[in-house]
């Protein structure tokens, strides 16, 4: 059995070994908030956090992250309260179709946890691996700046 | 403190009163940022099988035989279908007005016409088994000569792709005024040829569907990622030979559409038929990213050959020439695309002498279809580059040239389009003011910077699809005063569910927080033509406004009886029932609804509205037709910097001044402008779906470059509100327009910066360097 710690819950899973983390999340556990738009590490939609770092779940073997802290989009809000990053994405109109949003939100969390005061260039670089076709990114930058402020209690 | 999304309920009255014109939170926002929202991509039904399409590896071949025996014996295979399982019905997306364009079968049985053409499908217990089964199907082909170039395909003797005299599927020959005379009377005449490549929609959610056949009721249900559930229902019913009420199409959240999810694909048909053959188990078919690039739909590659004349004073005298569009193997939305590629110019420029012949040509390339802007993006680049060249030829400022020739409000133009509100002049003036055109244009050559302008117009719907393009809305006022809003309009991410709910709340006089929405399910929600041609805010918005007015009338009739006050003196304002004769408040909205449902009246409040603009399709014999009830306008300016060592073009800033009638939700409007504009920048600088012998050679995100976060630039959106007389609260649609002039604005800015003119997209560093070299050699 493989023990995966996802959103602070332990799952005991009988894995064959070749399953990607993305497959485990979506197909086995039904955590479909994690998306994929390419399945070959080019779009960023499958991003999750492993020990706080943003990684692509489509090219990560589930067995390789046994005992790590895995956080998906389902795990970052607490109760009824949205995470400030989620709230900022809504307030700033950063979400259109929403398919890429979970990936962007988790990468933003990894960025702001490490760098609470990123400048625009740092924001842009940190999101380079993510594709959004609807919105053109600018409102996502606004949302991240807004979330950063709120997280710094400014 | 902004409101949290989940606080949107009927108790939050004040915050969401009079919502039109306010950037209220998206009605579906919370689900989107928490990952809870379900897309068809996420859908899992009990007993669900995996479906896969059997595709032709050849661009052009006769099908001699298909042997499925081996595949059928493979354990885990539940159903296999080929053309012999179908009714052999031909369909096309514009077949109502253009019956000859119904040229595709759900599964081809005699011939394949492009690499990927569908000739069968398999349903199995898992993906691996389905893939194995496909390999076991033995198809014998007789290879036919193929043609991949539209110009070659038009020539006599080219391999014939369909049974016809030649490969020209559609001709739109226009001839207005007297072009010969006008060119003779011109002071300056020039000819230019522009080349436009193909491009991909690249929706983040791929094409995906789940079909399920119910044996006991003989009904079929298709969950599908679509922009037009009712359009899919129509084609599906036709191909399956079923009544419309036996075909249920359900849309969930949609991960982008951009014109690519506007029609039934063979996969939708196959999922339903496979389910029937497999005994009713649901069948899911989901495209991989590679399939998405290779086998969905793509932008029409086009060639524009233009010859036009102007007077010294800048009067645009005549435009002539031809447009050739590579349509690929089937017609799809060809008629609409060709019409949009040619007729948009009449919305923008006052031109009386116009003779352009348009050809949509069959080739053995993948199928060209609708993509944001239809043909408007291609024409935007060609026409707006050409206009700059004409202005340059007479030494006139490009902005002054445009101001002299543009259309204005309340005019019927040469091809009988009726323009009502028109803020184009103000768009140009505001955009040029914002970028300081007077002091900056032509004056930054030393630092290799330049400004360029492009202008465009857009429709609010298009009467190309069938005899009507109506939309319907239903507003159910529940017993507790909460509201359930049913619409067939398909929100694909643009935020139409939010905008339509704002319109409903505004018209009814209640809080936006009262509304919950269902969109769209053909068995539940009223008919809607679909989300395309920037039509939803305008057409579905009008239907919704009528439904809300109907619900309001029903409530006020009961209050009029109860209080013995003439209904003309009653209104609902800010959640209160008001006697307008003395401005007294009679009761609040909840009390009014309670009264309606009470013993004495027992009346359910169900408001209904349907709206169908009075428009006409483009007549392909003349080019005449008022396809839209209103037109939207915009001016866009690009500021670029060109690196003459590397050839790289950097867009530093874009300005977009946009006549949107009235912004129902300003934040959403700006989001649409930015998203559309960046799609335009992508097509201008990088995007190019490439083919070799009919095969896509860059079918992934590594080799098909999309705009990314690091390649963005600031965008200044200027909203011009002209209050359209027919729009709901004066609003127009605007989803497509912002990418129409982008390529030309950038190309014109490149010319301003370094004096080279690129007439073929994308504007790559190689093309810039070659052009600079040629320019230096000449000098």
PDB file of C-alpha atoms in Angstrom, chain B residues 205-393:
ATOM      1  CA  UNK B 205     -10.649  22.020 -21.852  1.00  0.00           C
ATOM      2  CA  UNK B 206     -10.418  19.801 -24.920  1.00  0.00           C
ATOM      3  CA  UNK B 207     -13.429  18.558 -26.880  1.00  0.00           C
ATOM      4  CA  UNK B 208     -15.112  16.020 -24.657  1.00  0.00           C
ATOM      5  CA  UNK B 209     -18.513  14.375 -24.491  1.00  0.00           C
ATOM      6  CA  UNK B 210     -20.419  11.562 -22.803  1.00  0.00           C
ATOM      7  CA  UNK B 211     -23.230   9.958 -24.789  1.00  0.00           C
ATOM      8  CA  UNK B 212     -25.843   7.697 -23.244  1.00  0.00           C
ATOM      9  CA  UNK B 213     -28.697   5.897 -24.940  1.00  0.00           C
ATOM     10  CA  UNK B 214     -31.783   4.903 -22.939  1.00  0.00           C
ATOM     11  CA  UNK B 215     -33.195   1.764 -24.491  1.00  0.00           C
ATOM     12  CA  UNK B 216     -36.481   1.808 -22.561  1.00  0.00           C
ATOM     13  CA  UNK B 217     -37.379   5.320 -23.674  1.00  0.00           C
ATOM     14  CA  UNK B 218     -35.492   5.504 -26.969  1.00  0.00           C
ATOM     15  CA  UNK B 219     -33.893   8.750 -25.849  1.00  0.00           C
ATOM     16  CA  UNK B 220     -30.315   9.852 -26.012  1.00  0.00           C
ATOM     17  CA  UNK B 221     -28.486  12.200 -23.639  1.00  0.00           C
ATOM     18  CA  UNK B 222     -25.222  13.902 -24.568  1.00  0.00           C
ATOM     19  CA  UNK B 223     -23.144  15.809 -22.051  1.00  0.00           C
ATOM     20  CA  UNK B 224     -20.797  17.910 -24.122  1.00  0.00           C
ATOM     21  CA  UNK B 225     -18.351  20.775 -23.788  1.00  0.00           C
ATOM     22  CA  UNK B 226     -20.058  23.163 -26.166  1.00  0.00           C
ATOM     23  CA  UNK B 227     -20.901  26.740 -27.041  1.00  0.00           C
ATOM     24  CA  UNK B 228     -24.148  25.769 -28.755  1.00  0.00           C
ATOM     25  CA  UNK B 229     -26.124  22.915 -27.138  1.00  0.00           C
ATOM     26  CA  UNK B 230     -29.162  23.490 -29.327  1.00  0.00           C
ATOM     27  CA  UNK B 231     -27.093  23.478 -32.511  1.00  0.00           C
ATOM     28  CA  UNK B 232     -25.578  20.144 -31.488  1.00  0.00           C
ATOM     29  CA  UNK B 233     -29.033  18.789 -30.680  1.00  0.00           C
ATOM     30  CA  UNK B 234     -30.277  19.778 -34.126  1.00  0.00           C
ATOM     31  CA  UNK B 235     -27.441  18.052 -35.999  1.00  0.00           C
ATOM     32  CA  UNK B 236     -27.438  15.027 -33.720  1.00  0.00           C
ATOM     33  CA  UNK B 237     -31.196  14.540 -34.154  1.00  0.00           C
ATOM     34  CA  UNK B 238     -30.804  14.847 -37.911  1.00  0.00           C
ATOM     35  CA  UNK B 239     -27.982  12.296 -38.119  1.00  0.00           C
ATOM     36  CA  UNK B 240     -29.649   9.861 -35.693  1.00  0.00           C
ATOM     37  CA  UNK B 241     -33.068  10.439 -37.334  1.00  0.00           C
ATOM     38  CA  UNK B 242     -34.668  11.207 -33.980  1.00  0.00           C
ATOM     39  CA  UNK B 243     -37.133  13.871 -32.828  1.00  0.00           C
ATOM     40  CA  UNK B 244     -35.655  16.895 -31.082  1.00  0.00           C
ATOM     41  CA  UNK B 245     -37.389  16.018 -27.802  1.00  0.00           C
ATOM     42  CA  UNK B 246     -35.712  12.611 -27.763  1.00  0.00           C
ATOM     43  CA  UNK B 247     -32.254  14.157 -27.921  1.00  0.00           C
ATOM     44  CA  UNK B 248     -31.103  15.856 -24.736  1.00  0.00           C
ATOM     45  CA  UNK B 249     -27.920  17.892 -24.821  1.00  0.00           C
ATOM     46  CA  UNK B 250     -26.519  19.079 -21.502  1.00  0.00           C
ATOM     47  CA  UNK B 251     -23.773  21.622 -21.088  1.00  0.00           C
ATOM     48  CA  UNK B 252     -21.811  21.870 -17.842  1.00  0.00           C
ATOM     49  CA  UNK B 253     -19.095  24.454 -17.209  1.00  0.00           C
ATOM     50  CA  UNK B 254     -17.083  24.842 -20.407  1.00  0.00           C
ATOM     51  CA  UNK B 255     -13.329  25.351 -20.471  1.00  0.00           C
ATOM     52  CA  UNK B 256     -13.257  27.788 -23.367  1.00  0.00           C
ATOM     53  CA  UNK B 257     -14.762  27.629 -26.837  1.00  0.00           C
ATOM     54  CA  UNK B 258     -13.559  30.427 -29.138  1.00  0.00           C
ATOM     55  CA  UNK B 259     -15.642  29.096 -32.036  1.00  0.00           C
ATOM     56  CA  UNK B 260     -14.235  25.588 -31.872  1.00  0.00           C
ATOM     57  CA  UNK B 261     -17.167  24.144 -29.947  1.00  0.00           C
ATOM     58  CA  UNK B 262     -19.981  25.462 -32.108  1.00  0.00           C
ATOM     59  CA  UNK B 263     -20.958  22.392 -34.059  1.00  0.00           C
ATOM     60  CA  UNK B 264     -21.475  18.676 -33.724  1.00  0.00           C
ATOM     61  CA  UNK B 265     -18.273  16.744 -34.320  1.00  0.00           C
ATOM     62  CA  UNK B 266     -18.363  13.081 -35.358  1.00  0.00           C
ATOM     63  CA  UNK B 267     -17.238  12.209 -31.815  1.00  0.00           C
ATOM     64  CA  UNK B 268     -20.550  13.522 -30.394  1.00  0.00           C
ATOM     65  CA  UNK B 269     -22.518  11.345 -32.777  1.00  0.00           C
ATOM     66  CA  UNK B 270     -20.220   8.377 -32.160  1.00  0.00           C
ATOM     67  CA  UNK B 271     -20.551   8.548 -28.353  1.00  0.00           C
ATOM     68  CA  UNK B 272     -24.347   8.289 -28.674  1.00  0.00           C
ATOM     69  CA  UNK B 273     -24.367   5.525 -31.271  1.00  0.00           C
ATOM     70  CA  UNK B 274     -21.674   3.519 -29.442  1.00  0.00           C
ATOM     71  CA  UNK B 275     -23.757   3.734 -26.264  1.00  0.00           C
ATOM     72  CA  UNK B 276     -26.770   2.395 -28.145  1.00  0.00           C
ATOM     73  CA  UNK B 277     -24.778  -0.489 -29.574  1.00  0.00           C
ATOM     74  CA  UNK B 278     -23.165  -1.219 -26.202  1.00  0.00           C
ATOM     75  CA  UNK B 279     -26.594  -1.657 -24.614  1.00  0.00           C
ATOM     76  CA  UNK B 280     -26.970   1.736 -22.983  1.00  0.00           C
ATOM     77  CA  UNK B 281     -23.704   2.123 -21.099  1.00  0.00           C
ATOM     78  CA  UNK B 282     -22.463   5.726 -21.211  1.00  0.00           C
ATOM     79  CA  UNK B 283     -19.521   6.344 -23.547  1.00  0.00           C
ATOM     80  CA  UNK B 284     -17.018   9.135 -22.962  1.00  0.00           C
ATOM     81  CA  UNK B 285     -14.836  10.453 -25.747  1.00  0.00           C
ATOM     82  CA  UNK B 286     -12.171  12.972 -24.816  1.00  0.00           C
ATOM     83  CA  UNK B 287      -9.673  14.475 -27.237  1.00  0.00           C
ATOM     84  CA  UNK B 288      -6.008  14.490 -26.373  1.00  0.00           C
ATOM     85  CA  UNK B 289      -4.170  17.757 -26.956  1.00  0.00           C
ATOM     86  CA  UNK B 290      -2.749  16.295 -30.150  1.00  0.00           C
ATOM     87  CA  UNK B 291      -6.211  15.368 -31.435  1.00  0.00           C
ATOM     88  CA  UNK B 292      -7.341  18.852 -30.463  1.00  0.00           C
ATOM     89  CA  UNK B 293      -4.661  20.423 -32.676  1.00  0.00           C
ATOM     90  CA  UNK B 294      -5.063  17.980 -35.568  1.00  0.00           C
ATOM     91  CA  UNK B 295      -8.701  16.923 -35.794  1.00  0.00           C
ATOM     92  CA  UNK B 296     -11.023  19.539 -34.340  1.00  0.00           C
ATOM     93  CA  UNK B 297     -11.344  22.708 -36.425  1.00  0.00           C
ATOM     94  CA  UNK B 298      -8.816  25.388 -37.347  1.00  0.00           C
ATOM     95  CA  UNK B 299      -8.633  28.935 -38.663  1.00  0.00           C
ATOM     96  CA  UNK B 300      -9.018  29.303 -42.454  1.00  0.00           C
ATOM     97  CA  UNK B 301      -5.665  30.155 -44.041  1.00  0.00           C
ATOM     98  CA  UNK B 302      -6.434  33.019 -46.441  1.00  0.00           C
ATOM     99  CA  UNK B 303      -4.901  35.076 -49.215  1.00  0.00           C
ATOM    100  CA  UNK B 304      -6.101  38.655 -49.816  1.00  0.00           C
ATOM    101  CA  UNK B 305      -5.201  40.236 -53.170  1.00  0.00           C
ATOM    102  CA  UNK B 306      -6.328  43.848 -53.022  1.00  0.00           C
ATOM    103  CA  UNK B 307      -6.228  46.721 -55.508  1.00  0.00           C
ATOM    104  CA  UNK B 308      -7.608  50.016 -54.294  1.00  0.00           C
ATOM    105  CA  UNK B 309      -7.625  53.696 -55.136  1.00  0.00           C
ATOM    106  CA  UNK B 310      -7.769  56.978 -53.214  1.00  0.00           C
ATOM    107  CA  UNK B 311      -8.033  60.677 -54.004  1.00  0.00           C
ATOM    108  CA  UNK B 312      -5.311  63.068 -52.863  1.00  0.00           C
ATOM    109  CA  UNK B 313      -7.658  64.418 -50.215  1.00  0.00           C
ATOM    110  CA  UNK B 314      -7.886  60.919 -48.728  1.00  0.00           C
ATOM    111  CA  UNK B 315     -11.273  59.875 -50.133  1.00  0.00           C
ATOM    112  CA  UNK B 316     -11.374  56.093 -50.434  1.00  0.00           C
ATOM    113  CA  UNK B 317     -12.600  55.541 -53.996  1.00  0.00           C
ATOM    114  CA  UNK B 318     -12.637  51.802 -54.642  1.00  0.00           C
ATOM    115  CA  UNK B 319     -11.546  48.432 -53.363  1.00  0.00           C
ATOM    116  CA  UNK B 320     -11.221  45.419 -55.624  1.00  0.00           C
ATOM    117  CA  UNK B 321      -9.580  42.053 -55.540  1.00  0.00           C
ATOM    118  CA  UNK B 322     -10.048  38.502 -54.405  1.00  0.00           C
ATOM    119  CA  UNK B 323     -10.024  36.440 -51.241  1.00  0.00           C
ATOM    120  CA  UNK B 324      -9.037  32.782 -51.308  1.00  0.00           C
ATOM    121  CA  UNK B 325      -9.717  30.639 -48.247  1.00  0.00           C
ATOM    122  CA  UNK B 326      -8.337  27.140 -47.732  1.00  0.00           C
ATOM    123  CA  UNK B 327     -11.338  25.271 -46.351  1.00  0.00           C
ATOM    124  CA  UNK B 328      -9.869  21.822 -45.883  1.00  0.00           C
ATOM    125  CA  UNK B 329     -11.898  18.684 -46.479  1.00  0.00           C
ATOM    126  CA  UNK B 330     -15.413  19.872 -45.555  1.00  0.00           C
ATOM    127  CA  UNK B 331     -17.487  23.071 -45.393  1.00  0.00           C
ATOM    128  CA  UNK B 332     -18.186  23.471 -41.669  1.00  0.00           C
ATOM    129  CA  UNK B 333     -18.960  27.183 -41.091  1.00  0.00           C
ATOM    130  CA  UNK B 334     -17.412  28.159 -44.438  1.00  0.00           C
ATOM    131  CA  UNK B 335     -20.240  30.445 -45.612  1.00  0.00           C
ATOM    132  CA  UNK B 336     -20.240  32.483 -42.404  1.00  0.00           C
ATOM    133  CA  UNK B 337     -16.458  32.740 -42.396  1.00  0.00           C
ATOM    134  CA  UNK B 338     -16.281  33.884 -46.012  1.00  0.00           C
ATOM    135  CA  UNK B 339     -19.077  36.410 -45.490  1.00  0.00           C
ATOM    136  CA  UNK B 340     -17.430  37.751 -42.333  1.00  0.00           C
ATOM    137  CA  UNK B 341     -14.060  37.899 -44.080  1.00  0.00           C
ATOM    138  CA  UNK B 342     -15.457  40.131 -46.813  1.00  0.00           C
ATOM    139  CA  UNK B 343     -18.491  42.055 -45.609  1.00  0.00           C
ATOM    140  CA  UNK B 344     -17.153  43.482 -42.342  1.00  0.00           C
ATOM    141  CA  UNK B 345     -15.462  46.251 -44.281  1.00  0.00           C
ATOM    142  CA  UNK B 346     -18.853  47.859 -44.968  1.00  0.00           C
ATOM    143  CA  UNK B 347     -19.426  48.309 -41.257  1.00  0.00           C
ATOM    144  CA  UNK B 348     -16.183  50.237 -40.945  1.00  0.00           C
ATOM    145  CA  UNK B 349     -15.612  52.222 -44.168  1.00  0.00           C
ATOM    146  CA  UNK B 350     -17.945  54.272 -46.352  1.00  0.00           C
ATOM    147  CA  UNK B 351     -17.195  52.619 -49.657  1.00  0.00           C
ATOM    148  CA  UNK B 352     -19.514  52.562 -52.652  1.00  0.00           C
ATOM    149  CA  UNK B 353     -17.264  50.950 -55.265  1.00  0.00           C
ATOM    150  CA  UNK B 354     -16.357  47.466 -54.158  1.00  0.00           C
ATOM    151  CA  UNK B 355     -15.683  44.405 -56.250  1.00  0.00           C
ATOM    152  CA  UNK B 356     -14.084  41.545 -54.361  1.00  0.00           C
ATOM    153  CA  UNK B 357     -14.618  37.894 -55.228  1.00  0.00           C
ATOM    154  CA  UNK B 358     -14.331  35.406 -52.389  1.00  0.00           C
ATOM    155  CA  UNK B 359     -13.593  31.711 -52.841  1.00  0.00           C
ATOM    156  CA  UNK B 360     -13.722  28.993 -50.214  1.00  0.00           C
ATOM    157  CA  UNK B 361     -11.822  26.057 -51.614  1.00  0.00           C
ATOM    158  CA  UNK B 362     -11.723  22.377 -50.669  1.00  0.00           C
ATOM    159  CA  UNK B 363      -8.262  20.958 -50.018  1.00  0.00           C
ATOM    160  CA  UNK B 364      -7.057  17.770 -48.334  1.00  0.00           C
ATOM    161  CA  UNK B 365      -6.048  19.717 -45.241  1.00  0.00           C
ATOM    162  CA  UNK B 366      -7.927  19.450 -41.905  1.00  0.00           C
ATOM    163  CA  UNK B 367     -11.327  21.162 -41.787  1.00  0.00           C
ATOM    164  CA  UNK B 368     -11.299  24.941 -41.442  1.00  0.00           C
ATOM    165  CA  UNK B 369     -14.137  26.355 -39.407  1.00  0.00           C
ATOM    166  CA  UNK B 370     -15.239  29.036 -37.019  1.00  0.00           C
ATOM    167  CA  UNK B 371     -12.721  30.664 -34.719  1.00  0.00           C
ATOM    168  CA  UNK B 372     -13.201  33.898 -32.756  1.00  0.00           C
ATOM    169  CA  UNK B 373     -13.867  36.615 -35.330  1.00  0.00           C
ATOM    170  CA  UNK B 374     -14.746  34.104 -38.066  1.00  0.00           C
ATOM    171  CA  UNK B 375     -12.898  35.597 -41.096  1.00  0.00           C
ATOM    172  CA  UNK B 376     -12.678  39.008 -39.470  1.00  0.00           C
ATOM    173  CA  UNK B 377      -9.210  38.492 -38.073  1.00  0.00           C
ATOM    174  CA  UNK B 378      -7.801  37.707 -41.501  1.00  0.00           C
ATOM    175  CA  UNK B 379      -9.580  40.645 -43.125  1.00  0.00           C
ATOM    176  CA  UNK B 380      -8.633  42.883 -40.210  1.00  0.00           C
ATOM    177  CA  UNK B 381      -4.962  42.350 -40.972  1.00  0.00           C
ATOM    178  CA  UNK B 382      -5.288  42.638 -44.749  1.00  0.00           C
ATOM    179  CA  UNK B 383      -7.645  45.624 -44.920  1.00  0.00           C
ATOM    180  CA  UNK B 384      -6.114  47.642 -42.101  1.00  0.00           C
ATOM    181  CA  UNK B 385      -2.548  47.124 -43.396  1.00  0.00           C
ATOM    182  CA  UNK B 386      -3.756  48.047 -46.882  1.00  0.00           C
ATOM    183  CA  UNK B 387      -5.433  51.228 -45.567  1.00  0.00           C
ATOM    184  CA  UNK B 388      -2.180  52.352 -43.940  1.00  0.00           C
ATOM    185  CA  UNK B 389      -0.359  51.756 -47.227  1.00  0.00           C
ATOM    186  CA  UNK B 390      -2.957  53.819 -49.102  1.00  0.00           C
ATOM    187  CA  UNK B 391      -2.638  56.677 -46.588  1.00  0.00           C
ATOM    188  CA  UNK B 392       1.125  56.478 -46.821  1.00  0.00           C
ATOM    189  CA  UNK B 393       0.905  56.655 -50.637  1.00  0.00           C
TER     190      UNK B 393
END
